[in-house]
Amino acid sequence: MKKTILFLFAILLGINYVEAQELKSPNGNFTMNFSLLNDGTPTYKLTYKSKEVIKQSKLGLELKNDKQSLLNDFSVSDSKTATFDENWKPVWGEVAQIRNHYNELAVTLNQKSTDRRIVVRFRLFDEGLGFRYEFPTQKNLVYFVIKEERTQFAMAGNHTAYWISGDYDTQEYDYTTSKLSEIRSLSSKARAENASQTWFSDTGVQTALMMKTADGLYINLHEAALIDYSCMNLNLDDKNMVFESWLTPDAKGDKGHIQAPSTSPWRTIMVSDDAREILASKMTLNLNEPCKIEDTSWIKPVKYVGVWWEMITGKSSWSYTNDFPSIQLGVTDYTKAKPNGTHGANTKHVKEYIDFASKNGFDGVLVEGWNEGWEDWFGHEKDYVFDFLTPYPDFDVKGIHEYAKSKGVKMIMHHETSGSTRNYERHLDKAFQFMNDNGYEAVKSGYVGPILPVGEHHYSQSIINHYQYVVEKAADYKIMVNAHEAVRPTGICRTYPNMIGNEAARGTEFQAFGGSKPNHVTILPFTRLIGGPMDYTPGIFEMDVKKFSPNNNSHVNSTLANQLALYVTMYSPLQMAADLIEHYNQFPDAFQFIKDVAVDWDNSVYLEAEPGSYITVARKAKGTNNWFVGNVNGETPRTSNIKLDFLDKGKKYTATIYADGKDANYKTNPQSYAIRKMTVTNTTKLSQLSASGGGYAISIIEIK
């Protein structure tokens, strides 16, 4: 009360109110302090349980062709606090209900020399801090161009970081674990080749960035609600250990074209002394708007198989013929072409997958390479690259639709854009109507290669707007979207839950391109999955690729039991059994877990977690009393010890444990596994060995 009276008195007298303002989290563990420097630069700092997490850090934006910019010369003209507490139900998710509870501070800043006004809004949750810039309607700030956002995150030490190189076009890198001070020297080694990549700095990294302090704090930096704005990277001043926001530029080098009133995305800082709390946090979702789709009954989690892995590994091809060096859609006559004999998306083969899906209880079948144009789709900056309507001669769209319908299976459409966003938008209405007409309820889109228009990046503002346009347009046609090579998610799936999956990271396909690090899947839930689910495409049973694709010497760096566990540890309402039919037929007892595991959940309990080392999670299947447990392990073998105290008291369950064999190793013996059954209760304790690159999966079914 005293602070409020002083503040009002100061306003009446025309005195600048520069006293530091404090905000505490609902549980009292966090304290955020806002203040202005002597020159009117806004700053903030954050502590967790009295430990400094973010040292005093500057806020502001540098504007193009603007001498003053939105950096300093500010005074506080208003300050409002609020408390918010609600429970909401996601359409799909890790839990049936989410609590959104925070304390808020909104500081209005006036820039004296320009008579411009911005608001910095802070929301402090029990898991951490979110803050954003807001640009109200006003006379002197209507249209402006961001040269760079100057938000700082000043670290309190030389933390251990789990990072990938800052890039405007891809996140498809393996993670590097190092001290912050080592990022510069390791940066060049951390960049593997990709179809499209543009890195900007030897100390640039991407969000979500996971870190661990020497005294055991886990810190995560990311963003939420990335709408009509440029995607944020982080650039490290490694002398002072200060990260600063680094936005993705457009073709002109500009980093954001803003029209007030508008807001920036939220900048997020999650902190805990327990890594499990980072994984369980719903703060990113809570910083997004509620669902904008009135009728969500058509949005349903999906477990699927498909014609994909065989193309990725080189066993078959997307293209139909080798006859044409150049394709012109609507001109090239495929009926006169000789089939190459390797085209995977042919009617007979697709029906085999439909039969397999129907027999084993899968919801859908994905088919890639079904449409004309794959003979010269990549590397030519080709605008009119696909029409998303015209099938190859050996792919009977209507016949396949009727066959799938008769088997109770839904088909999943594939739309590869080759980065040509203009072409996709041109065809979008017709393509989505074509999907409606032929029974396709979900689409996997792709953005492989450099973006068109030339000079744009995968993560620049206009392309961010393209991805959003596709999701919203898809909702008009009641289509679910699984976007690959698009921007990493930032919780927008709360607002548009038809955005059922994304890639935006190094997925299973890279196991066929030389392999990923065995601990990769112990880091992704702490980084990429903070913003939303990933279509990781797990379930590979044959790790030696050359056994079925002789020209590919890649090895999948995982045990078979680890692959099973991914269905639980890598949360997604969209899960693929990615391997070939014949490999599942070879291991029917292990395949049973993939058939049984759920894709939507009422509850999730994180049992063990350490980034880069291991994750163990238990999830309760939606609408049942059955649980599934997954454990993934990094390179070092370890014994996982868990309690089943999440089970209902007084009830008995049958647990089927799919575990690494005693001699299992991701390199030398990945297919060694053992399956055992036992009766368990909520007092049961389990001790289970996880091999190098290994893990285990458990189905826990209530005994009626």
XYZ file of C-alpha atoms in Angstrom:
704
model
C 0.000 0.000 0.000
C 2.809 2.404 0.931
C 4.552 1.812 -2.439
C 1.290 2.464 -4.306
C 0.675 5.753 -2.480
C 4.228 6.904 -3.149
C 3.890 5.977 -6.804
C 0.609 7.921 -7.207
C 2.048 10.922 -5.394
C 5.063 10.862 -7.715
C 2.838 10.778 -10.803
C 0.792 13.737 -9.563
C 3.969 15.775 -9.078
C 5.374 14.761 -12.454
C 8.294 12.954 -10.846
C 9.931 9.992 -12.622
C 9.205 6.818 -10.709
C 12.482 4.898 -10.867
C 12.231 2.775 -7.755
C 12.939 -0.892 -8.455
C 9.765 -2.939 -8.617
C 9.573 -6.483 -7.343
C 7.470 -9.444 -8.407
C 7.297 -12.808 -6.667
C 6.049 -16.147 -7.989
C 2.932 -17.688 -6.392
C 5.064 -20.203 -4.435
C 7.594 -17.545 -3.425
C 10.605 -19.333 -4.956
C 11.206 -16.697 -7.633
C 11.806 -12.986 -7.331
C 11.994 -10.702 -10.357
C 13.201 -7.120 -10.023
C 12.602 -4.425 -12.616
C 14.447 -1.102 -12.605
C 15.737 1.693 -14.822
C 19.370 2.626 -15.150
C 20.347 6.291 -14.795
C 20.009 6.806 -18.546
C 16.520 5.327 -18.582
C 17.469 1.858 -19.834
C 14.998 -0.767 -18.572
C 16.511 -3.788 -16.809
C 15.411 -6.904 -14.955
C 17.001 -9.603 -12.822
C 15.780 -12.961 -11.547
C 16.529 -15.064 -8.475
C 15.390 -18.579 -7.561
C 15.387 -19.618 -3.905
C 17.665 -16.630 -3.220
C 20.158 -17.773 -5.885
C 20.960 -15.353 -8.665
C 19.839 -16.818 -12.012
C 19.765 -13.785 -14.320
C 21.962 -10.883 -13.291
C 20.839 -7.364 -14.112
C 20.048 -7.502 -17.830
C 19.019 -4.810 -20.292
C 15.767 -4.706 -22.231
C 14.912 -2.876 -25.422
C 14.806 -2.835 -29.212
C 17.041 -1.140 -31.747
C 15.024 0.307 -34.615
C 16.085 0.805 -38.223
C 16.763 4.413 -39.256
C 15.888 5.626 -35.788
C 18.564 7.418 -33.768
C 16.778 7.054 -30.452
C 15.388 3.511 -30.831
C 13.526 1.848 -27.951
C 16.581 1.359 -25.767
C 16.785 4.136 -23.172
C 15.536 7.566 -22.113
C 12.529 5.880 -20.510
C 10.590 6.761 -17.397
C 7.922 4.685 -15.683
C 4.474 6.186 -16.194
C 2.400 3.301 -14.901
C 2.831 0.004 -13.098
C 0.128 -2.586 -12.602
C 0.136 -5.941 -10.848
C -2.295 -8.824 -11.129
C -2.743 -12.447 -10.146
C -4.237 -15.072 -12.422
C -5.242 -18.648 -11.633
C -7.253 -21.002 -13.830
C -7.472 -24.613 -14.931
C -7.965 -25.470 -18.591
C -8.300 -28.678 -20.571
C -6.138 -29.254 -23.639
C -7.640 -30.975 -26.677
C -4.781 -33.475 -26.407
C -1.740 -33.540 -24.214
C 0.427 -35.037 -21.511
C -2.215 -34.295 -18.882
C -6.001 -33.909 -18.889
C -5.948 -30.549 -17.129
C -3.406 -27.715 -16.890
C -3.149 -25.079 -14.192
C -2.251 -21.569 -15.356
C -1.162 -19.646 -12.257
C 1.030 -16.559 -12.259
C 1.639 -13.142 -10.763
C 1.986 -10.310 -13.255
C 3.690 -6.926 -13.428
C 3.021 -4.621 -16.392
C 5.326 -1.619 -16.566
C 4.445 1.234 -18.933
C 7.494 3.127 -20.138
C 7.437 6.598 -21.697
C 10.340 7.761 -23.836
C 10.685 11.455 -23.078
C 12.493 12.601 -26.214
C 10.059 10.929 -28.647
C 6.815 10.750 -26.646
C 6.606 7.036 -27.424
C 5.228 4.381 -25.121
C 5.866 0.667 -24.661
C 4.774 -1.846 -22.035
C 6.991 -4.579 -20.639
C 4.773 -7.316 -19.211
C 6.236 -9.878 -16.797
C 4.505 -13.091 -15.724
C 6.114 -15.059 -12.934
C 5.035 -18.691 -12.604
C 6.142 -21.337 -10.124
C 8.412 -22.659 -12.925
C 9.911 -19.379 -14.099
C 9.483 -16.065 -15.881
C 7.878 -14.968 -19.116
C 8.078 -11.393 -20.393
C 7.286 -9.563 -23.597
C 7.223 -6.136 -25.214
C 3.884 -4.549 -26.036
C 3.380 -1.644 -28.442
C 0.078 0.150 -27.711
C -1.819 2.339 -30.175
C -0.192 5.791 -30.213
C 0.681 8.697 -32.462
C 4.484 8.385 -32.597
C 4.905 4.606 -32.883
C 2.740 3.007 -35.551
C 4.885 1.358 -38.234
C 8.499 0.568 -37.420
C 11.270 -1.826 -38.422
C 13.349 -3.769 -35.921
C 17.064 -3.655 -36.587
C 17.706 -5.939 -33.603
C 16.039 -6.874 -30.368
C 18.447 -6.164 -27.500
C 17.012 -8.386 -24.780
C 19.752 -9.693 -22.501
C 20.043 -12.810 -20.366
C 23.078 -12.266 -18.130
C 24.174 -15.611 -16.750
C 25.459 -15.890 -13.188
C 28.261 -18.295 -14.128
C 30.020 -20.342 -16.794
C 27.284 -22.956 -16.937
C 27.205 -26.293 -18.718
C 25.038 -25.918 -21.828
C 23.311 -28.373 -24.167
C 23.305 -26.437 -27.409
C 23.062 -26.392 -31.163
C 24.597 -23.718 -33.362
C 22.595 -20.567 -34.048
C 21.056 -20.840 -37.514
C 18.383 -19.074 -39.538
C 17.312 -22.173 -41.471
C 17.677 -25.402 -39.513
C 17.670 -27.032 -36.105
C 18.688 -30.411 -37.494
C 21.938 -30.680 -35.537
C 23.226 -33.024 -32.885
C 23.589 -31.346 -29.504
C 26.949 -30.369 -28.073
C 27.508 -30.378 -24.311
C 30.076 -27.872 -23.076
C 30.747 -24.925 -20.821
C 29.478 -21.605 -22.155
C 33.071 -20.466 -22.528
C 33.750 -23.383 -24.897
C 30.997 -22.650 -27.419
C 33.236 -20.467 -29.589
C 35.958 -23.111 -30.000
C 33.455 -25.926 -30.629
C 31.060 -24.066 -32.910
C 32.464 -25.084 -36.296
C 32.507 -28.766 -35.300
C 28.901 -28.544 -34.145
C 27.583 -27.736 -37.648
C 26.824 -30.775 -39.744
C 25.750 -30.448 -43.368
C 22.098 -29.722 -44.041
C 19.917 -29.040 -47.071
C 19.578 -25.424 -45.930
C 21.644 -23.712 -43.250
C 22.722 -20.169 -42.397
C 24.682 -19.699 -39.195
C 25.554 -16.225 -38.011
C 28.078 -16.325 -35.168
C 30.630 -18.571 -33.477
C 28.844 -17.945 -30.182
C 25.300 -18.132 -31.536
C 22.980 -20.840 -30.204
C 19.317 -21.684 -30.592
C 16.477 -21.957 -28.166
C 15.230 -23.821 -26.296
C 18.649 -23.658 -24.622
C 19.164 -25.950 -21.644
C 21.841 -25.238 -19.043
C 22.984 -26.563 -15.685
C 24.865 -24.554 -13.074
C 27.742 -25.783 -10.935
C 25.474 -25.791 -7.882
C 22.750 -27.865 -9.531
C 20.237 -25.402 -10.977
C 18.642 -26.234 -14.328
C 17.940 -23.209 -16.545
C 16.033 -23.136 -19.817
C 15.775 -20.149 -22.189
C 13.153 -20.136 -24.935
C 10.254 -18.145 -26.375
C 6.487 -18.616 -26.420
C 3.725 -17.521 -28.802
C 5.893 -16.749 -31.825
C 3.286 -14.925 -33.933
C 4.019 -12.330 -36.655
C 7.576 -11.852 -35.441
C 11.027 -13.170 -36.240
C 12.368 -16.303 -34.526
C 14.883 -15.599 -31.756
C 18.373 -17.034 -31.553
C 20.799 -16.153 -28.765
C 24.270 -14.692 -29.189
C 26.743 -15.062 -26.318
C 29.164 -12.440 -25.090
C 31.530 -15.101 -23.746
C 33.689 -12.623 -21.856
C 30.807 -11.518 -19.669
C 28.539 -14.599 -20.059
C 25.656 -12.505 -21.355
C 23.255 -13.846 -23.972
C 21.495 -11.326 -26.178
C 18.544 -11.963 -28.471
C 19.459 -12.270 -32.164
C 16.460 -12.267 -34.473
C 16.320 -13.947 -37.880
C 16.534 -11.379 -40.721
C 14.443 -11.207 -43.862
C 15.792 -10.895 -47.417
C 16.585 -7.220 -46.830
C 18.334 -7.859 -43.528
C 15.467 -6.421 -41.486
C 14.453 -8.325 -38.379
C 10.824 -7.386 -38.009
C 8.206 -5.147 -39.585
C 5.831 -4.098 -36.820
C 2.498 -2.329 -36.878
C 1.099 -1.170 -33.538
C -0.840 -2.260 -31.632
C 1.100 -5.502 -31.357
C 3.261 -7.577 -29.056
C 6.500 -9.512 -29.235
C 6.625 -13.211 -28.378
C 7.230 -14.053 -24.735
C 10.853 -14.579 -23.679
C 10.919 -17.451 -21.214
C 13.263 -18.474 -18.414
C 12.500 -21.726 -16.609
C 14.509 -22.672 -13.536
C 14.485 -25.554 -11.080
C 16.814 -27.547 -8.866
C 15.015 -30.659 -10.169
C 15.377 -31.468 -13.886
C 12.041 -33.287 -13.841
C 10.223 -30.019 -13.208
C 11.598 -28.536 -16.423
C 10.156 -31.458 -18.391
C 6.803 -31.278 -16.613
C 6.359 -27.512 -17.017
C 3.397 -26.207 -19.014
C 4.562 -22.587 -18.841
C 5.126 -22.341 -22.599
C 1.566 -23.462 -23.315
C 0.194 -21.136 -20.640
C 1.794 -18.123 -22.325
C -0.218 -18.802 -25.470
C -3.804 -17.803 -26.178
C -6.646 -20.272 -25.476
C -7.956 -22.469 -28.284
C -9.490 -20.486 -31.157
C -11.107 -23.485 -32.861
C -14.704 -23.777 -31.640
C -15.364 -27.381 -32.666
C -12.329 -29.547 -31.956
C -14.074 -32.914 -32.183
C -12.267 -33.716 -35.454
C -8.797 -33.270 -33.917
C -7.657 -36.699 -32.792
C -4.247 -38.135 -31.840
C -2.872 -40.504 -34.458
C -0.632 -43.563 -34.499
C 0.505 -44.337 -38.022
C 2.776 -46.303 -40.349
C 3.903 -45.371 -43.818
C 5.945 -45.468 -46.974
C 8.822 -43.323 -45.709
C 11.756 -45.106 -44.050
C 12.476 -47.109 -47.179
C 12.949 -43.851 -49.127
C 14.982 -42.192 -46.397
C 17.358 -45.157 -46.305
C 17.605 -45.424 -50.109
C 15.779 -48.723 -50.490
C 13.142 -47.079 -52.679
C 12.583 -43.660 -54.249
C 10.142 -40.760 -54.227
C 10.487 -40.311 -57.993
C 8.583 -42.357 -60.569
C 10.956 -42.335 -63.546
C 14.511 -41.664 -64.669
C 13.439 -40.552 -68.147
C 13.008 -36.820 -67.567
C 15.880 -34.497 -66.626
C 13.427 -31.607 -66.366
C 9.825 -31.594 -65.166
C 7.181 -29.043 -66.104
C 3.940 -29.734 -64.298
C 1.014 -30.010 -66.672
C 3.369 -30.398 -69.627
C 5.506 -33.434 -68.855
C 3.604 -36.582 -69.861
C 4.255 -39.272 -67.269
C 2.094 -41.795 -69.116
C 4.872 -42.070 -71.679
C 7.615 -42.539 -69.089
C 9.270 -45.797 -68.158
C 8.891 -46.486 -64.403
C 12.225 -46.676 -62.587
C 11.181 -49.778 -60.644
C 12.031 -48.232 -57.253
C 9.054 -45.896 -56.747
C 7.698 -46.589 -53.257
C 4.321 -44.872 -53.527
C 2.640 -47.376 -55.801
C -0.887 -48.664 -55.278
C 0.029 -52.274 -54.572
C 2.670 -51.356 -51.979
C 0.486 -48.758 -50.277
C -2.296 -51.342 -49.911
C 0.200 -53.587 -48.114
C 0.707 -50.817 -45.548
C -3.057 -50.297 -45.266
C -3.479 -54.019 -44.572
C -0.685 -53.879 -41.979
C -2.203 -50.832 -40.295
C -5.647 -52.424 -40.194
C -4.357 -55.715 -38.830
C -2.335 -54.070 -36.060
C -4.693 -51.315 -34.949
C -2.968 -48.260 -36.432
C -5.016 -45.179 -37.243
C -3.338 -44.025 -40.416
C -0.936 -44.544 -43.308
C 1.427 -41.845 -44.614
C 2.614 -42.011 -48.221
C 5.429 -39.835 -49.540
C 6.285 -39.471 -53.220
C 2.709 -39.947 -54.476
C 2.518 -36.784 -56.583
C 4.214 -35.665 -59.790
C 7.404 -33.614 -59.697
C 9.898 -35.542 -57.584
C 12.357 -35.995 -60.451
C 13.741 -32.437 -60.129
C 12.186 -31.076 -56.951
C 15.302 -29.977 -55.072
C 18.205 -27.587 -55.554
C 16.925 -25.451 -58.432
C 15.068 -22.626 -56.644
C 12.059 -23.876 -58.557
C 8.871 -21.981 -57.795
C 6.214 -24.160 -59.453
C 7.599 -27.394 -58.058
C 4.468 -29.341 -57.007
C 0.725 -28.911 -57.465
C -0.308 -31.199 -54.528
C -3.109 -32.599 -56.695
C -1.747 -34.784 -59.477
C -0.697 -38.357 -58.635
C 1.839 -40.465 -60.466
C 0.356 -43.045 -62.881
C 0.946 -45.877 -60.396
C -0.849 -44.180 -57.472
C -4.647 -44.587 -57.579
C -5.905 -41.858 -55.236
C -9.583 -42.826 -55.315
C -8.930 -46.564 -55.235
C -6.585 -46.241 -52.279
C -9.082 -44.028 -50.460
C -11.856 -46.579 -50.888
C -9.586 -49.448 -49.892
C -8.363 -47.652 -46.757
C -11.938 -46.737 -45.842
C -13.003 -50.366 -46.150
C -10.205 -51.318 -43.731
C -10.975 -48.578 -41.186
C -7.704 -46.738 -41.897
C -7.184 -43.015 -42.543
C -4.685 -41.846 -45.151
C -2.198 -39.073 -44.317
C -1.303 -36.706 -47.156
C 2.255 -35.532 -47.833
C 2.896 -32.006 -49.087
C 6.560 -31.276 -49.763
C 6.982 -27.623 -50.756
C 10.743 -27.653 -51.448
C 10.742 -24.345 -49.588
C 8.514 -22.667 -52.201
C 6.088 -20.994 -49.828
C 4.442 -18.855 -52.527
C 3.625 -21.937 -54.578
C 2.142 -23.720 -51.565
C -0.098 -20.789 -50.665
C -1.178 -20.571 -54.311
C -2.400 -24.170 -54.223
C -3.508 -24.430 -50.609
C -7.286 -24.207 -50.989
C -7.390 -26.679 -53.862
C -4.952 -29.009 -52.094
C -6.961 -29.027 -48.862
C -10.223 -29.493 -50.771
C -8.592 -32.418 -52.595
C -7.742 -33.887 -49.192
C -11.336 -33.443 -47.999
C -12.650 -35.078 -51.154
C -10.381 -38.107 -50.771
C -10.598 -38.737 -47.049
C -7.277 -37.298 -45.878
C -7.661 -35.734 -42.410
C -3.995 -34.932 -41.728
C -1.123 -33.523 -43.754
C 2.627 -33.803 -43.307
C 4.125 -30.693 -44.882
C 7.803 -30.236 -45.671
C 10.132 -27.302 -46.324
C 13.351 -28.958 -47.457
C 15.961 -26.656 -48.968
C 16.332 -22.865 -49.267
C 13.171 -20.811 -48.881
C 11.482 -19.066 -51.785
C 11.119 -16.089 -52.187
C 14.914 -16.013 -52.616
C 16.753 -14.571 -49.646
C 14.141 -15.410 -47.025
C 14.943 -17.823 -44.222
C 12.969 -20.629 -42.610
C 12.706 -18.549 -39.423
C 12.185 -14.983 -40.739
C 8.996 -13.092 -39.957
C 7.181 -13.518 -43.273
C 7.881 -17.272 -43.342
C 6.744 -17.592 -39.707
C 3.535 -15.969 -40.937
C 3.345 -18.512 -43.766
C 3.478 -21.466 -41.348
C 0.765 -19.848 -39.254
C -1.369 -19.168 -42.331
C -1.184 -22.846 -43.301
C -2.259 -23.997 -39.829
C -5.206 -21.584 -39.741
C -6.244 -22.399 -43.311
C -6.048 -26.117 -42.487
C -8.408 -25.548 -39.564
C -10.973 -24.156 -42.019
C -10.885 -27.510 -43.811
C -10.701 -29.556 -40.568
C -7.201 -30.781 -41.377
C -4.474 -31.576 -38.854
C -0.951 -30.350 -39.652
C 2.428 -31.981 -39.044
C 5.024 -29.518 -40.359
C 8.590 -30.642 -41.075
C 11.565 -28.282 -41.543
C 9.342 -25.464 -40.241
C 10.119 -23.229 -37.263
C 10.422 -24.854 -33.841
C 7.130 -24.747 -31.938
C 6.474 -22.221 -29.186
C 3.242 -23.522 -27.661
C 0.919 -22.322 -30.436
C -0.658 -25.788 -30.439
C -2.720 -24.588 -27.459
C -4.359 -21.960 -29.654
C -4.497 -24.136 -32.774
C -4.536 -27.770 -31.600
C -4.862 -28.966 -35.211
C -1.110 -28.279 -35.238
C -0.708 -31.838 -34.049
C 2.994 -32.329 -34.724
C 6.237 -30.777 -35.913
C 9.728 -31.871 -36.741
C 12.013 -28.794 -36.400
C 14.914 -30.804 -34.974
C 17.198 -33.681 -35.844
C 14.792 -36.611 -36.112
C 15.114 -40.315 -36.801
C 15.820 -39.721 -40.502
C 19.348 -38.655 -39.570
C 19.959 -42.150 -38.241
C 19.959 -43.078 -41.952
C 22.298 -40.189 -42.800
C 25.240 -41.353 -40.686
C 23.573 -41.576 -37.297
C 22.896 -39.337 -34.306
C 24.572 -39.322 -30.915
C 23.164 -42.015 -28.600
C 22.253 -39.387 -25.989
C 20.354 -37.198 -28.476
C 16.963 -38.379 -27.217
C 17.921 -37.589 -23.610
C 18.385 -33.914 -24.578
C 15.506 -33.238 -26.999
C 12.773 -33.253 -24.305
C 14.730 -30.518 -22.484
C 15.156 -28.420 -25.622
C 13.065 -28.900 -28.745
C 10.045 -30.405 -26.939
C 9.734 -27.484 -24.515
C 7.696 -25.708 -27.207
C 5.526 -28.618 -28.297
C 5.447 -32.225 -29.484
C 7.812 -33.623 -32.092
C 7.108 -36.077 -34.885
C 10.351 -37.920 -34.140
C 9.309 -41.071 -36.095
C 10.659 -43.753 -33.720
C 10.285 -47.527 -33.791
C 13.326 -48.659 -35.780
C 14.091 -52.349 -35.163
C 16.812 -53.012 -37.769
C 19.748 -50.766 -36.866
C 22.136 -51.923 -39.590
C 20.753 -50.065 -42.601
C 22.931 -51.775 -45.193
C 21.181 -55.079 -44.480
C 18.174 -53.864 -46.461
C 19.648 -50.873 -48.336
C 23.081 -52.085 -49.525
C 24.399 -48.651 -50.528
C 23.765 -47.115 -47.111
C 26.325 -47.838 -44.375
C 24.509 -45.904 -41.632
C 23.850 -47.382 -38.206
C 20.956 -46.384 -35.957
C 22.614 -45.488 -32.644
C 20.004 -46.989 -30.358
C 18.978 -50.306 -28.901
C 15.629 -51.794 -29.808
C 14.348 -51.268 -26.254
C 15.357 -47.603 -26.492
C 13.232 -47.285 -29.641
C 10.216 -48.614 -27.752
C 10.757 -46.192 -24.889
C 10.684 -43.203 -27.260
C 6.906 -43.593 -27.628
C 6.652 -42.480 -24.017
C 9.646 -40.184 -23.478
C 9.250 -38.217 -26.745
C 5.757 -36.922 -26.156
C 3.597 -36.496 -29.250
C -0.066 -37.029 -30.095
C 1.254 -38.106 -33.504
C 3.429 -41.225 -33.351
C 4.803 -43.227 -36.258
C 5.962 -46.814 -36.314
C 8.635 -45.886 -38.808
C 10.357 -49.156 -39.723
C 9.572 -51.563 -42.553
C 6.770 -54.097 -42.233
C 9.158 -57.033 -42.517
C 11.200 -55.836 -39.536
C 8.133 -55.665 -37.318
C 7.142 -59.126 -38.465
C 10.621 -60.278 -37.444
C 10.139 -59.091 -33.837
C 6.394 -59.458 -33.130
C 6.830 -59.696 -29.350
C 8.618 -56.317 -29.177
C 6.225 -54.809 -31.715
C 3.401 -55.526 -29.293
C 4.432 -52.536 -27.177
C 4.085 -50.166 -30.145
C 0.648 -51.612 -30.832
C -0.398 -51.163 -27.201
C 1.080 -47.780 -26.290
C -1.294 -44.829 -26.160
C -0.875 -41.469 -27.913
C -3.031 -39.335 -25.601
C -2.747 -39.054 -21.848
C -4.588 -38.126 -18.661
C -1.467 -37.789 -16.537
C 2.320 -37.819 -16.814
C 4.831 -38.346 -14.025
C 8.522 -37.703 -14.622
C 10.379 -40.242 -12.491
C 14.040 -39.585 -13.333
C 15.765 -36.999 -15.491
C 19.211 -35.632 -16.231
C 19.814 -33.858 -19.550
C 22.214 -35.764 -21.755
C 22.110 -38.820 -19.496
C 18.640 -40.308 -18.930
C 14.905 -39.685 -18.775
C 12.226 -41.930 -17.256
C 8.544 -41.000 -17.500
C 5.236 -42.700 -16.717
C 2.035 -41.740 -18.515
C -1.577 -42.719 -17.887
C -3.514 -43.533 -21.062
C -6.500 -41.274 -21.751
C -9.756 -42.590 -20.320
C -8.197 -45.711 -18.783
C -6.362 -46.844 -15.675
C -3.445 -48.194 -17.717
C 0.045 -46.722 -17.576
C 3.076 -46.820 -19.852
C 6.637 -46.164 -18.752
C 9.614 -45.263 -20.911
C 13.296 -44.900 -20.077
C 15.967 -43.682 -22.499
C 19.624 -43.761 -21.594
C 22.707 -41.995 -22.912
C 26.090 -43.503 -23.628
C 26.946 -44.644 -20.090
C 25.156 -47.815 -18.876
C 23.263 -47.309 -15.636
C 20.735 -48.898 -13.342
C 17.397 -47.125 -13.252
C 15.524 -47.338 -9.946
C 11.886 -46.274 -9.914
C 8.844 -46.500 -7.663
C 5.399 -47.267 -9.030
C 3.693 -45.126 -6.404
C 1.778 -43.282 -9.133
C -0.499 -46.339 -9.454
C -3.836 -46.459 -7.619
C -3.586 -47.732 -4.075
C -5.107 -51.166 -3.513
C -5.189 -52.150 -7.181
C -3.121 -54.753 -9.003
C -1.627 -54.452 -12.447
C 0.183 -56.658 -14.954
C 3.465 -55.062 -15.968
C 5.124 -56.186 -19.205
C 8.725 -55.008 -19.220
C 10.600 -54.652 -22.513
C 14.227 -54.217 -21.510
C 17.755 -54.283 -22.888
C 19.326 -57.721 -22.819
C 22.327 -58.294 -20.563
C 24.661 -57.990 -23.551
C 22.798 -55.125 -25.273
C 24.784 -52.221 -26.694
C 23.677 -49.686 -29.298
C 26.788 -50.319 -31.395
C 27.492 -54.021 -31.039
C 24.231 -55.709 -30.050
C 21.260 -53.334 -30.418
C 18.643 -56.048 -30.972
C 19.319 -57.779 -27.661
C 16.215 -57.432 -25.526
C 14.253 -59.374 -22.939
C 10.563 -59.325 -22.093
C 9.170 -60.327 -18.727
C 5.842 -60.008 -16.937
C 5.083 -59.413 -13.295
C 2.227 -58.315 -11.064
C 2.775 -54.860 -9.560
C 1.069 -52.433 -7.167
C 1.721 -48.880 -6.062
C 4.266 -50.182 -3.532
C 6.393 -51.924 -6.165
C 9.960 -50.771 -6.722
C 11.786 -51.643 -9.942
C 15.496 -51.792 -10.635
C 16.361 -52.072 -14.314
C 19.624 -51.963 -16.263
C 19.756 -49.562 -19.210
C 22.501 -50.294 -21.719
C 24.622 -47.800 -23.614
C 22.182 -46.043 -25.934
C 19.503 -48.221 -24.414
C 16.463 -48.090 -22.185
C 13.282 -49.907 -21.357
C 9.525 -49.674 -21.893
C 6.752 -50.972 -19.636
C 3.050 -51.430 -20.190
C 1.114 -51.526 -16.911
C -2.431 -52.829 -17.366
C -4.958 -52.869 -14.542
C -6.158 -56.315 -13.524
C -9.953 -56.137 -13.510
